[in-house]
Amino acid sequence: AQSVAQPEDQVNVAEGNPLTVKCTYSVSGNPYLFWYVQYPNRGLQFLLKYITGDNLVKGSYGFEAEFNKSQTSFHLKKPSALVSDSALYFCAVRDYNNNDMRFGAGTRLTVKP
Amino acid sequence: ETGVTQSPTHLIKTRGQQVTLRCSSQSGHNTVSWYQQALGQGPQFIFQYYREEENGRGNFPPRFSGLQFPNYSSELNVNALELDDSALYLCASSLSVGFNSPLHFGNGTRLTVT
């Protein structure tokens, strides 16, 4: 079955520094990978996706993600963090069998001024 | 462009009761999925509806049921509520059932079962 893992519950960075939120995946077949962000008391917002093609995917709000097949990773990155980036981030993978979007447990990102 | 809207935003029910949650999909989206998000966890897939038919289901018991209407709006019904059903219920719509279609989420309904 398709699955993703987010090894860090919490990531802390200083404003202006680069940030990385990690995600590893386990799939049979081609991976369809996604990143979402959730602000307090809100639903999830789509940031970016990898389907095929370039390993570096650019998304909303200056975020990008790097797909690495050999390491089965899909880490979310941003060159310069903002305090407003503080939120809960979820990595997800499509499951072909039942149209499920399988989410990781989430990583709480805190950007300090 | 109207996003995904869910109602009500909050709900308190007693164990054993039944509840209906509602969702209007984003304009132009024909596929609706429902997720349960327990506190501190990622969303868990309940089911998906496409063309008014269930098009995939997660590991939830039959007391979780749904409907999709011709205008693509949807309902989630939960019978015989249990304390563990307390969670944020998220509705998401997508442009199609294709695997590369991202989900667009509403802000959810917070259900508390006492």
PDB file of C-alpha atoms in Angstrom:
ATOM      1  CA  ALA A   1       0.000   0.000   0.000  1.00  0.00           C
ATOM      2  CA  GLN A   2       1.088   3.555  -0.604  1.00  0.00           C
ATOM      3  CA  SER A   3       2.279   5.505   2.414  1.00  0.00           C
ATOM      4  CA  VAL A   4       4.307   8.525   3.472  1.00  0.00           C
ATOM      5  CA  ALA A   5       6.247   9.243   6.638  1.00  0.00           C
ATOM      6  CA  GLN A   6       7.201  12.558   8.159  1.00  0.00           C
ATOM      7  CA  PRO A   7      10.068  11.845  10.543  1.00  0.00           C
ATOM      8  CA  GLU A   8       9.927  15.185  12.388  1.00  0.00           C
ATOM      9  CA  ASP A   9       7.000  16.231  14.559  1.00  0.00           C
ATOM     10  CA  GLN A  10       8.407  19.744  14.895  1.00  0.00           C
ATOM     11  CA  VAL A  11      10.771  21.956  12.923  1.00  0.00           C
ATOM     12  CA  ASN A  12      11.995  25.309  14.230  1.00  0.00           C
ATOM     13  CA  VAL A  13      13.777  27.868  12.065  1.00  0.00           C
ATOM     14  CA  ALA A  14      14.641  31.539  12.321  1.00  0.00           C
ATOM     15  CA  GLU A  15      12.999  34.017   9.979  1.00  0.00           C
ATOM     16  CA  GLY A  16      15.084  34.511   6.854  1.00  0.00           C
ATOM     17  CA  ASN A  17      16.804  31.125   7.124  1.00  0.00           C
ATOM     18  CA  PRO A  18      16.107  28.270   4.691  1.00  0.00           C
ATOM     19  CA  LEU A  19      13.647  25.640   5.826  1.00  0.00           C
ATOM     20  CA  THR A  20      13.239  21.950   5.043  1.00  0.00           C
ATOM     21  CA  VAL A  21      10.335  19.714   6.041  1.00  0.00           C
ATOM     22  CA  LYS A  22      11.088  16.064   5.397  1.00  0.00           C
ATOM     23  CA  CYS A  23       8.932  13.371   3.819  1.00  0.00           C
ATOM     24  CA  THR A  24       9.719   9.836   2.706  1.00  0.00           C
ATOM     25  CA  TYR A  25       7.401   7.637   0.696  1.00  0.00           C
ATOM     26  CA  SER A  26       6.697   3.986   0.030  1.00  0.00           C
ATOM     27  CA  VAL A  27       4.786   3.144  -3.135  1.00  0.00           C
ATOM     28  CA  SER A  28       4.281   0.395  -5.642  1.00  0.00           C
ATOM     29  CA  GLY A  29       4.371   1.956  -9.067  1.00  0.00           C
ATOM     30  CA  ASN A  30       4.740   5.623  -9.901  1.00  0.00           C
ATOM     31  CA  PRO A  31       4.340   8.010  -6.966  1.00  0.00           C
ATOM     32  CA  TYR A  32       1.840  10.858  -7.033  1.00  0.00           C
ATOM     33  CA  LEU A  33       3.071  13.077  -4.187  1.00  0.00           C
ATOM     34  CA  PHE A  34       1.586  16.215  -2.662  1.00  0.00           C
ATOM     35  CA  TRP A  35       2.278  18.794   0.032  1.00  0.00           C
ATOM     36  CA  TYR A  36      -0.463  20.593   1.967  1.00  0.00           C
ATOM     37  CA  VAL A  37      -0.413  23.236   4.698  1.00  0.00           C
ATOM     38  CA  GLN A  38      -2.936  23.664   7.505  1.00  0.00           C
ATOM     39  CA  TYR A  39      -3.396  26.841   9.528  1.00  0.00           C
ATOM     40  CA  PRO A  40      -5.234  26.757  12.890  1.00  0.00           C
ATOM     41  CA  ASN A  41      -8.949  25.975  12.628  1.00  0.00           C
ATOM     42  CA  ARG A  42      -8.744  25.759   8.850  1.00  0.00           C
ATOM     43  CA  GLY A  43      -8.786  23.072   6.201  1.00  0.00           C
ATOM     44  CA  LEU A  44      -5.727  21.989   4.277  1.00  0.00           C
ATOM     45  CA  GLN A  45      -4.371  24.112   1.434  1.00  0.00           C
ATOM     46  CA  PHE A  46      -2.630  22.557  -1.553  1.00  0.00           C
ATOM     47  CA  LEU A  47       0.989  23.722  -2.014  1.00  0.00           C
ATOM     48  CA  LEU A  48       2.470  21.587  -4.779  1.00  0.00           C
ATOM     49  CA  LYS A  49       2.575  18.161  -6.381  1.00  0.00           C
ATOM     50  CA  TYR A  50       4.970  15.792  -8.130  1.00  0.00           C
ATOM     51  CA  ILE A  51       3.580  13.585 -10.856  1.00  0.00           C
ATOM     52  CA  THR A  52       6.403  13.202 -13.341  1.00  0.00           C
ATOM     53  CA  GLY A  53       9.116  15.272 -14.954  1.00  0.00           C
ATOM     54  CA  ASP A  54      11.548  17.623 -13.212  1.00  0.00           C
ATOM     55  CA  ASN A  55      12.628  16.508  -9.772  1.00  0.00           C
ATOM     56  CA  LEU A  56      12.381  20.076  -8.433  1.00  0.00           C
ATOM     57  CA  VAL A  57       8.759  21.167  -8.203  1.00  0.00           C
ATOM     58  CA  LYS A  58       7.768  24.755  -7.526  1.00  0.00           C
ATOM     59  CA  GLY A  59       4.552  25.611  -5.731  1.00  0.00           C
ATOM     60  CA  SER A  60       2.616  28.309  -3.930  1.00  0.00           C
ATOM     61  CA  TYR A  61       4.029  30.956  -1.541  1.00  0.00           C
ATOM     62  CA  GLY A  62       7.630  30.373  -2.637  1.00  0.00           C
ATOM     63  CA  PHE A  63       7.721  26.713  -1.589  1.00  0.00           C
ATOM     64  CA  GLU A  64       9.397  24.014  -3.623  1.00  0.00           C
ATOM     65  CA  ALA A  65       9.979  20.304  -3.186  1.00  0.00           C
ATOM     66  CA  GLU A  66      12.674  17.961  -4.360  1.00  0.00           C
ATOM     67  CA  PHE A  67      11.735  14.469  -5.516  1.00  0.00           C
ATOM     68  CA  ASN A  68      14.531  11.939  -4.968  1.00  0.00           C
ATOM     69  CA  LYS A  69      13.772   8.475  -6.291  1.00  0.00           C
ATOM     70  CA  SER A  70      16.879   6.780  -4.923  1.00  0.00           C
ATOM     71  CA  GLN A  71      16.204   8.049  -1.404  1.00  0.00           C
ATOM     72  CA  THR A  72      12.384   7.773  -1.781  1.00  0.00           C
ATOM     73  CA  SER A  73      12.071  11.291  -0.431  1.00  0.00           C
ATOM     74  CA  PHE A  74      10.027  14.350  -1.263  1.00  0.00           C
ATOM     75  CA  HIS A  75      11.268  17.123   1.035  1.00  0.00           C
ATOM     76  CA  LEU A  76       9.559  20.514   1.143  1.00  0.00           C
ATOM     77  CA  LYS A  77      11.865  23.541   1.021  1.00  0.00           C
ATOM     78  CA  LYS A  78      11.847  27.305   1.054  1.00  0.00           C
ATOM     79  CA  PRO A  79      14.959  29.495   0.648  1.00  0.00           C
ATOM     80  CA  SER A  80      13.904  32.139   3.186  1.00  0.00           C
ATOM     81  CA  ALA A  81      11.321  31.407   5.887  1.00  0.00           C
ATOM     82  CA  LEU A  82       8.677  33.884   7.021  1.00  0.00           C
ATOM     83  CA  VAL A  83       6.955  34.028  10.405  1.00  0.00           C
ATOM     84  CA  SER A  84       3.679  33.603   8.514  1.00  0.00           C
ATOM     85  CA  ASP A  85       4.899  30.184   7.258  1.00  0.00           C
ATOM     86  CA  SER A  86       4.342  28.825  10.776  1.00  0.00           C
ATOM     87  CA  ALA A  87       1.733  26.093  10.373  1.00  0.00           C
ATOM     88  CA  LEU A  88       1.183  22.344  10.151  1.00  0.00           C
ATOM     89  CA  TYR A  89       2.541  20.713   6.986  1.00  0.00           C
ATOM     90  CA  PHE A  90       1.343  17.415   5.547  1.00  0.00           C
ATOM     91  CA  CYS A  91       2.921  15.227   2.924  1.00  0.00           C
ATOM     92  CA  ALA A  92       0.530  12.954   1.011  1.00  0.00           C
ATOM     93  CA  VAL A  93       0.512  10.227  -1.633  1.00  0.00           C
ATOM     94  CA  ARG A  94      -2.276   8.972  -3.872  1.00  0.00           C
ATOM     95  CA  ASP A  95      -3.376   5.378  -3.395  1.00  0.00           C
ATOM     96  CA  TYR A  96      -4.450   3.914  -6.740  1.00  0.00           C
ATOM     97  CA  ASN A  97      -6.597   1.226  -5.182  1.00  0.00           C
ATOM     98  CA  ASN A  98      -9.360   3.258  -3.565  1.00  0.00           C
ATOM     99  CA  ASN A  99      -8.726   6.873  -4.659  1.00  0.00           C
ATOM    100  CA  ASP A 100      -7.407   7.653  -1.208  1.00  0.00           C
ATOM    101  CA  MET A 101      -5.054  10.561  -0.532  1.00  0.00           C
ATOM    102  CA  ARG A 102      -2.877   9.140   2.260  1.00  0.00           C
ATOM    103  CA  PHE A 103      -1.449  11.758   4.585  1.00  0.00           C
ATOM    104  CA  GLY A 104       1.523  11.714   6.891  1.00  0.00           C
ATOM    105  CA  ALA A 105       1.142  12.598  10.555  1.00  0.00           C
ATOM    106  CA  GLY A 106       2.192  16.180   9.908  1.00  0.00           C
ATOM    107  CA  THR A 107       5.115  18.408  10.873  1.00  0.00           C
ATOM    108  CA  ARG A 108       4.602  21.573  12.861  1.00  0.00           C
ATOM    109  CA  LEU A 109       6.796  24.347  11.496  1.00  0.00           C
ATOM    110  CA  THR A 110       7.571  27.292  13.755  1.00  0.00           C
ATOM    111  CA  VAL A 111       9.405  30.280  12.306  1.00  0.00           C
ATOM    112  CA  LYS A 112      10.746  32.632  14.965  1.00  0.00           C
ATOM    113  CA  PRO A 113      11.391  36.345  14.347  1.00  0.00           C
TER     114      PRO A 113
ATOM    115  CA  GLU B   1     -14.485  31.176  -7.894  1.00  0.00           C
ATOM    116  CA  THR B   2     -16.285  29.806  -4.841  1.00  0.00           C
ATOM    117  CA  GLY B   3     -14.265  27.467  -2.676  1.00  0.00           C
ATOM    118  CA  VAL B   4     -15.419  24.432  -0.722  1.00  0.00           C
ATOM    119  CA  THR B   5     -17.916  25.307   1.986  1.00  0.00           C
ATOM    120  CA  GLN B   6     -18.976  23.105   4.877  1.00  0.00           C
ATOM    121  CA  SER B   7     -21.784  23.366   7.396  1.00  0.00           C
ATOM    122  CA  PRO B   8     -22.139  23.522  10.274  1.00  0.00           C
ATOM    123  CA  THR B   9     -18.753  24.692  11.550  1.00  0.00           C
ATOM    124  CA  HIS B  10     -19.257  23.177  14.989  1.00  0.00           C
ATOM    125  CA  LEU B  11     -21.593  20.519  16.329  1.00  0.00           C
ATOM    126  CA  ILE B  12     -22.110  18.822  19.673  1.00  0.00           C
ATOM    127  CA  LYS B  13     -23.928  15.483  19.771  1.00  0.00           C
ATOM    128  CA  THR B  14     -24.593  12.786  22.332  1.00  0.00           C
ATOM    129  CA  ARG B  15     -23.354   9.214  21.989  1.00  0.00           C
ATOM    130  CA  GLY B  16     -25.838   7.109  20.024  1.00  0.00           C
ATOM    131  CA  GLN B  17     -27.262  10.021  18.048  1.00  0.00           C
ATOM    132  CA  GLN B  18     -27.033  10.541  14.310  1.00  0.00           C
ATOM    133  CA  VAL B  19     -25.428  13.487  12.499  1.00  0.00           C
ATOM    134  CA  THR B  20     -25.435  14.910   8.970  1.00  0.00           C
ATOM    135  CA  LEU B  21     -22.641  17.135   7.704  1.00  0.00           C
ATOM    136  CA  ARG B  22     -22.904  19.088   4.471  1.00  0.00           C
ATOM    137  CA  CYS B  23     -20.470  20.196   1.813  1.00  0.00           C
ATOM    138  CA  SER B  24     -20.630  22.318  -1.326  1.00  0.00           C
ATOM    139  CA  SER B  25     -17.828  21.590  -3.740  1.00  0.00           C
ATOM    140  CA  GLN B  26     -15.704  24.180  -5.486  1.00  0.00           C
ATOM    141  CA  SER B  27     -17.160  25.488  -8.714  1.00  0.00           C
ATOM    142  CA  GLY B  28     -16.424  23.119 -11.599  1.00  0.00           C
ATOM    143  CA  HIS B  29     -15.364  20.206  -9.368  1.00  0.00           C
ATOM    144  CA  ASN B  30     -17.261  16.937  -9.805  1.00  0.00           C
ATOM    145  CA  THR B  31     -15.542  14.756  -7.197  1.00  0.00           C
ATOM    146  CA  VAL B  32     -15.966  15.003  -3.434  1.00  0.00           C
ATOM    147  CA  SER B  33     -13.992  13.235  -0.711  1.00  0.00           C
ATOM    148  CA  TRP B  34     -14.513  13.159   3.037  1.00  0.00           C
ATOM    149  CA  TYR B  35     -11.783  12.906   5.658  1.00  0.00           C
ATOM    150  CA  GLN B  36     -11.705  12.555   9.435  1.00  0.00           C
ATOM    151  CA  GLN B  37      -8.928  14.371  11.257  1.00  0.00           C
ATOM    152  CA  ALA B  38      -8.500  13.470  14.908  1.00  0.00           C
ATOM    153  CA  LEU B  39      -6.601  15.863  17.122  1.00  0.00           C
ATOM    154  CA  GLY B  40      -2.884  15.807  16.404  1.00  0.00           C
ATOM    155  CA  GLN B  41      -3.190  13.443  13.450  1.00  0.00           C
ATOM    156  CA  GLY B  42      -3.280  13.589   9.685  1.00  0.00           C
ATOM    157  CA  PRO B  43      -6.587  13.308   7.833  1.00  0.00           C
ATOM    158  CA  GLN B  44      -7.950   9.791   7.330  1.00  0.00           C
ATOM    159  CA  PHE B  45      -9.899   8.959   4.172  1.00  0.00           C
ATOM    160  CA  ILE B  46     -13.546   8.057   4.711  1.00  0.00           C
ATOM    161  CA  PHE B  47     -14.849   7.845   1.116  1.00  0.00           C
ATOM    162  CA  GLN B  48     -15.047   9.559  -2.252  1.00  0.00           C
ATOM    163  CA  TYR B  49     -18.055  10.305  -4.455  1.00  0.00           C
ATOM    164  CA  TYR B  50     -18.056  10.759  -8.214  1.00  0.00           C
ATOM    165  CA  ARG B  51     -21.166  11.062 -10.374  1.00  0.00           C
ATOM    166  CA  GLU B  52     -23.321  10.439  -7.299  1.00  0.00           C
ATOM    167  CA  GLU B  53     -21.731   7.039  -6.659  1.00  0.00           C
ATOM    168  CA  GLU B  54     -19.244   5.967  -3.989  1.00  0.00           C
ATOM    169  CA  ASN B  55     -15.909   5.694  -5.799  1.00  0.00           C
ATOM    170  CA  GLY B  56     -13.595   4.501  -3.061  1.00  0.00           C
ATOM    171  CA  ARG B  57     -13.766   3.915   0.676  1.00  0.00           C
ATOM    172  CA  GLY B  58     -11.338   3.899   3.548  1.00  0.00           C
ATOM    173  CA  ASN B  59     -11.361   1.769   6.666  1.00  0.00           C
ATOM    174  CA  PHE B  60     -14.535   3.150   8.236  1.00  0.00           C
ATOM    175  CA  PRO B  61     -17.581   1.142   9.364  1.00  0.00           C
ATOM    176  CA  PRO B  62     -20.897   1.176   7.454  1.00  0.00           C
ATOM    177  CA  ARG B  63     -22.436   3.600   9.932  1.00  0.00           C
ATOM    178  CA  PHE B  64     -20.460   6.211   8.011  1.00  0.00           C
ATOM    179  CA  SER B  65     -22.413   6.838   4.814  1.00  0.00           C
ATOM    180  CA  GLY B  66     -22.673   9.553   2.227  1.00  0.00           C
ATOM    181  CA  LEU B  67     -24.507  11.070  -0.678  1.00  0.00           C
ATOM    182  CA  GLN B  68     -23.585  13.206  -3.639  1.00  0.00           C
ATOM    183  CA  PHE B  69     -26.223  15.300  -5.378  1.00  0.00           C
ATOM    184  CA  PRO B  70     -26.522  16.285  -9.047  1.00  0.00           C
ATOM    185  CA  ASN B  71     -24.988  19.699  -8.275  1.00  0.00           C
ATOM    186  CA  TYR B  72     -21.952  17.815  -6.833  1.00  0.00           C
ATOM    187  CA  SER B  73     -22.675  18.863  -3.252  1.00  0.00           C
ATOM    188  CA  SER B  74     -22.404  16.099  -0.678  1.00  0.00           C
ATOM    189  CA  GLU B  75     -23.477  14.883   2.731  1.00  0.00           C
ATOM    190  CA  LEU B  76     -21.721  12.745   5.302  1.00  0.00           C
ATOM    191  CA  ASN B  77     -24.008  10.829   7.669  1.00  0.00           C
ATOM    192  CA  VAL B  78     -22.817   9.119  10.807  1.00  0.00           C
ATOM    193  CA  ASN B  79     -25.185   6.861  12.752  1.00  0.00           C
ATOM    194  CA  ALA B  80     -24.875   5.583  16.310  1.00  0.00           C
ATOM    195  CA  LEU B  81     -22.234   8.147  17.258  1.00  0.00           C
ATOM    196  CA  GLU B  82     -19.369   7.013  19.454  1.00  0.00           C
ATOM    197  CA  LEU B  83     -17.044   9.117  21.588  1.00  0.00           C
ATOM    198  CA  ASP B  84     -14.165   8.324  19.206  1.00  0.00           C
ATOM    199  CA  ASP B  85     -16.062   9.986  16.378  1.00  0.00           C
ATOM    200  CA  SER B  86     -15.134  13.350  17.883  1.00  0.00           C
ATOM    201  CA  ALA B  87     -12.923  14.946  15.243  1.00  0.00           C
ATOM    202  CA  LEU B  88     -12.648  17.557  12.524  1.00  0.00           C
ATOM    203  CA  TYR B  89     -14.474  16.339   9.420  1.00  0.00           C
ATOM    204  CA  LEU B  90     -13.055  17.702   6.212  1.00  0.00           C
ATOM    205  CA  CYS B  91     -14.674  17.761   2.820  1.00  0.00           C
ATOM    206  CA  ALA B  92     -12.499  18.132  -0.266  1.00  0.00           C
ATOM    207  CA  SER B  93     -13.393  18.515  -3.905  1.00  0.00           C
ATOM    208  CA  SER B  94     -11.279  17.919  -6.978  1.00  0.00           C
ATOM    209  CA  LEU B  95     -11.553  18.636 -10.666  1.00  0.00           C
ATOM    210  CA  SER B  96     -11.655  14.957 -11.539  1.00  0.00           C
ATOM    211  CA  VAL B  97     -10.992  11.481 -10.198  1.00  0.00           C
ATOM    212  CA  GLY B  98      -7.538  11.529 -11.803  1.00  0.00           C
ATOM    213  CA  PHE B  99      -4.649  10.660  -9.511  1.00  0.00           C
ATOM    214  CA  ASN B 100      -2.880  13.915 -10.280  1.00  0.00           C
ATOM    215  CA  SER B 101      -5.810  16.107  -9.210  1.00  0.00           C
ATOM    216  CA  PRO B 102      -5.082  17.917  -5.959  1.00  0.00           C
ATOM    217  CA  LEU B 103      -7.761  18.146  -3.294  1.00  0.00           C
ATOM    218  CA  HIS B 104      -9.286  21.481  -2.334  1.00  0.00           C
ATOM    219  CA  PHE B 105     -10.481  21.431   1.268  1.00  0.00           C
ATOM    220  CA  GLY B 106     -13.170  23.228   3.172  1.00  0.00           C
ATOM    221  CA  ASN B 107     -12.523  24.511   6.684  1.00  0.00           C
ATOM    222  CA  GLY B 108     -14.206  21.502   8.234  1.00  0.00           C
ATOM    223  CA  THR B 109     -16.895  20.689  10.760  1.00  0.00           C
ATOM    224  CA  ARG B 110     -15.730  20.178  14.323  1.00  0.00           C
ATOM    225  CA  LEU B 111     -17.842  17.364  15.811  1.00  0.00           C
ATOM    226  CA  THR B 112     -17.825  16.733  19.531  1.00  0.00           C
ATOM    227  CA  VAL B 113     -19.552  13.604  20.857  1.00  0.00           C
ATOM    228  CA  THR B 114     -20.315  13.582  24.574  1.00  0.00           C
TER     229      THR B 114
END
